[in-house]
Amino acid sequence: MEVDKRITNLVIAGFSGTGKSLVAKEIARRLNWDFVDTDDEIVKQAGKPIAQIFRQEGEGEFRELERKTIRKACRQRQTVIAIGGGAIVDPQNYELLAKTGLIVCLEAKPETIYDRLFREAASSPETEVRPLLTVDNPLERIRQLKASRQPYYAKADWTIHTDGLSISEVAEEVIRASRLLRRHAPRNDKEKGRSNKKKAHNNKEKAQSSIDKDIACLIETATQIYPVFVGYDLLDKLGEKMKEAALSGRATIISDENVFSLYGSKVEGILKDADFAVNSFVLLPGEETKSMDSAIKIYDSLVEHRTERDDIIVALGGGMVGDLAGFVAATFLRGMPWIQVPTSLIAMVDASIGGKVGVNHPEGKNLIGAFYQPNFVLADVQTLTTLARRELTSGWAEVIKHGMILDKEFVQFLESNVSRLTKLEPELLTQAIAGSAAIKAKVVSQDEKEREGKRTILNYGHTVGHGLEAATRYKRFLHGEAVAIGMMGAAKLSQRLGLLPSGAVERQQALLQKFGLPTSLGAEAASRRRGRKRGNLKLSIAGVTRAMELDKKVKGKAIRWVLLDDIGKAVIRSDVHREDVVAVLQELVEL
Ligand SMILES: NC(=O)c1ccc[n+]([C@@H]2O[C@H](COP(=O)([O-])OP(=O)(O)OC[C@H]3O[C@@H](n4cnc5c(N)ncnc54)[C@H](O)[C@@H]3O)[C@@H](O)[C@H]2O)c1
Ligand SMILES: [Zn+2]
């Protein structure tokens, strides 16, 4: 395997127990590069273990040795450097490392770190027990120390979550990321516009500018690897990023009237400035538009404009536009390049991630479709400022769902930042959307075509949710509202089955409520009365269970329930009794 030669070194950072040293060694082996572990070097130099240096000479002396070792390592070329967990906190170290290499941070949950360190200590008793494990409550200590270092780890160019991955899988991912980060790096000619003075003053920025900071995650499928860009005010970079992805020719923007009236001319201008020929196809907003009829109208227009196979479709809008435009891109001329520019929260964290495209059939939603990945996804979170409040709230349900099924720390992040997130504070909003999109990306990368059942966990809250939507003919609930109630159903079922303590159920409820989502049918009905929302209010439990059993995910067998074993940990169960389901639905009605 070969990494782009312009990356001089690869730096592997992160907390102890994330596998830095082994991963770095494996990468060096694969790339035929040199390998340095700064902690090992220090031990060699000092002739004693690190814990002893700490005890006898103090931390200050250790940090000085560490600085020297890092300086030396940075003078090398084509070297994979594993650094100590606290090294990056030192600004001098950080600056030097950032200048000479790509910094990849390995992440792991505190529980994983604890397990790994504990196992390591148990398997090699001759090594001194790590200071972290000798305190009263090691897990808590790991949590605290990790939290205090998080802002420094966040400065890395790339982060890889290592939980559940083998050393060779992590190594593979670092190598892939380093190639991709370079592929999407701005070209040198982009620097031309800057004054030399500024350039000279800003060496660090120059080193950093070779890496695309807008990438939130990569989606990796059998056929393609592509980035998801997330950022505030990112639309401006759309043309530039399309050129970097080697696209050229005619771009057809597909959008709906709501979104196009807000962003259409801006996007047209951006694409024209980047030398694309541009035309736009604007549809009526609403789910009814996601139809074969609309696809045919778009085909007609593409034919009329003599669209060619290398031209590009740009889907600008919510999930409705994304699904429809993607379906057209997948089928016109047997497939053309396409870009997802999601503008609703649901589209940013869910619909645009994973390559499922399609249209509705009068007999059922999403019955006609394909798996067809875009060249990239670009989410400008600023566009959410114009999204209707109810749509936005509905989208938070999917964000919370992603945390609940896979990432407890992400749930904690949401819990701590509710008010800033609901106020759409740029930095936090970007972080939340990037985090949520990354969770979905991770799942779909493992199971692109939904064959291996790994994607099933994304259906958390959706069994009851779909039942509620179908039983009310998709008129009463927005999708996320039904999913929020569905998540409460699934959590309560988990509790009934002895999987989840009541505290966790309440925690999920509190979080959903703080984001303004309904958590029971009673509460939802009361809020409808207050808001004077119209629609079919009648809902019978029998109607919901019937709709659930007809749902396409059932495959004629027992329903595969996605339940929780813990916050951040989904499990799939097919042995749930109908009585339990009915009892939980009853509870949701009465609350
Ligand atoms: N492909 C997938 O994996 C996947 C996953 C989830 C959902 N979906 C699909 O996504 C669709 C739902 O997505 P949605 O909720 O985005 O619906 P949507 O596209 O209909 O958008 C909702 C409303 O918001 C408006 N809107 C969107 N962005 C806006 C903005 N920035 N400012 C102002 N208004 C804006 C739209 O015009 C529309 O009226 C459904 O068709 C669903 O099947 C697909
Ligand atoms: Zn959903």
JSON list of N, CA, C and O and ligand atoms in Angstrom, two decimals, residues 346 350 398 401 458 462 466 479-480 483, ligand 2:
[
{"chain": "A", "resi": 346, "resn": "ILE", "atom": "N", "xyz": [-33.03, 16.06, 9.00]},
{"chain": "A", "resi": 346, "resn": "ILE", "atom": "CA", "xyz": [-33.17, 14.62, 8.69]},
{"chain": "A", "resi": 346, "resn": "ILE", "atom": "C", "xyz": [-32.28, 14.25, 7.51]},
{"chain": "A", "resi": 346, "resn": "ILE", "atom": "O", "xyz": [-31.64, 13.20, 7.51]},
{"chain": "A", "resi": 350, "resn": "ASP", "atom": "N", "xyz": [-29.31, 11.66, 8.19]},
{"chain": "A", "resi": 350, "resn": "ASP", "atom": "CA", "xyz": [-29.89, 10.36, 7.88]},
{"chain": "A", "resi": 350, "resn": "ASP", "atom": "C", "xyz": [-30.03, 10.11, 6.37]},
{"chain": "A", "resi": 350, "resn": "ASP", "atom": "O", "xyz": [-29.28, 9.33, 5.80]},
{"chain": "A", "resi": 398, "resn": "GLU", "atom": "N", "xyz": [-33.69, 11.69, 15.11]},
{"chain": "A", "resi": 398, "resn": "GLU", "atom": "CA", "xyz": [-32.73, 10.77, 14.47]},
{"chain": "A", "resi": 398, "resn": "GLU", "atom": "C", "xyz": [-31.33, 10.97, 15.07]},
{"chain": "A", "resi": 398, "resn": "GLU", "atom": "O", "xyz": [-30.57, 10.03, 15.22]},
{"chain": "A", "resi": 401, "resn": "LYS", "atom": "N", "xyz": [-31.40, 9.26, 18.32]},
{"chain": "A", "resi": 401, "resn": "LYS", "atom": "CA", "xyz": [-31.40, 7.82, 18.04]},
{"chain": "A", "resi": 401, "resn": "LYS", "atom": "C", "xyz": [-29.99, 7.30, 17.79]},
{"chain": "A", "resi": 401, "resn": "LYS", "atom": "O", "xyz": [-29.59, 6.26, 18.32]},
{"chain": "A", "resi": 458, "resn": "LEU", "atom": "N", "xyz": [-30.34, 0.78, 13.00]},
{"chain": "A", "resi": 458, "resn": "LEU", "atom": "CA", "xyz": [-30.81, 2.12, 12.67]},
{"chain": "A", "resi": 458, "resn": "LEU", "atom": "C", "xyz": [-32.34, 2.21, 12.77]},
{"chain": "A", "resi": 458, "resn": "LEU", "atom": "O", "xyz": [-32.91, 3.30, 12.75]},
{"chain": "A", "resi": 462, "resn": "HIS", "atom": "N", "xyz": [-38.23, 2.76, 15.14]},
{"chain": "A", "resi": 462, "resn": "HIS", "atom": "CA", "xyz": [-38.96, 2.84, 13.87]},
{"chain": "A", "resi": 462, "resn": "HIS", "atom": "C", "xyz": [-40.08, 1.81, 13.74]},
{"chain": "A", "resi": 462, "resn": "HIS", "atom": "O", "xyz": [-40.96, 1.97, 12.90]},
{"chain": "A", "resi": 466, "resn": "HIS", "atom": "N", "xyz": [-43.11, 3.62, 12.61]},
{"chain": "A", "resi": 466, "resn": "HIS", "atom": "CA", "xyz": [-43.78, 3.37, 11.33]},
{"chain": "A", "resi": 466, "resn": "HIS", "atom": "C", "xyz": [-45.23, 2.97, 11.54]},
{"chain": "A", "resi": 466, "resn": "HIS", "atom": "O", "xyz": [-46.11, 3.34, 10.77]},
{"chain": "A", "resi": 479, "resn": "HIS", "atom": "N", "xyz": [-42.11, 12.43, 10.71]},
{"chain": "A", "resi": 479, "resn": "HIS", "atom": "CA", "xyz": [-41.40, 11.17, 10.92]},
{"chain": "A", "resi": 479, "resn": "HIS", "atom": "C", "xyz": [-40.68, 11.13, 12.28]},
{"chain": "A", "resi": 479, "resn": "HIS", "atom": "O", "xyz": [-40.84, 10.18, 13.05]},
{"chain": "A", "resi": 480, "resn": "GLY", "atom": "N", "xyz": [-39.93, 12.18, 12.58]},
{"chain": "A", "resi": 480, "resn": "GLY", "atom": "CA", "xyz": [-39.16, 12.18, 13.82]},
{"chain": "A", "resi": 480, "resn": "GLY", "atom": "C", "xyz": [-40.04, 12.15, 15.07]},
{"chain": "A", "resi": 480, "resn": "GLY", "atom": "O", "xyz": [-39.65, 11.59, 16.10]},
{"chain": "A", "resi": 483, "resn": "VAL", "atom": "N", "xyz": [-40.99, 8.64, 15.49]},
{"chain": "A", "resi": 483, "resn": "VAL", "atom": "CA", "xyz": [-39.81, 7.88, 15.91]},
{"chain": "A", "resi": 483, "resn": "VAL", "atom": "C", "xyz": [-39.52, 8.14, 17.40]},
{"chain": "A", "resi": 483, "resn": "VAL", "atom": "O", "xyz": [-39.14, 7.21, 18.13]},
{"chain": "B", "resi": 2, "resn": "ZN", "atom": "ZN", "xyz": [-36.06, 7.53, 10.34]}
]
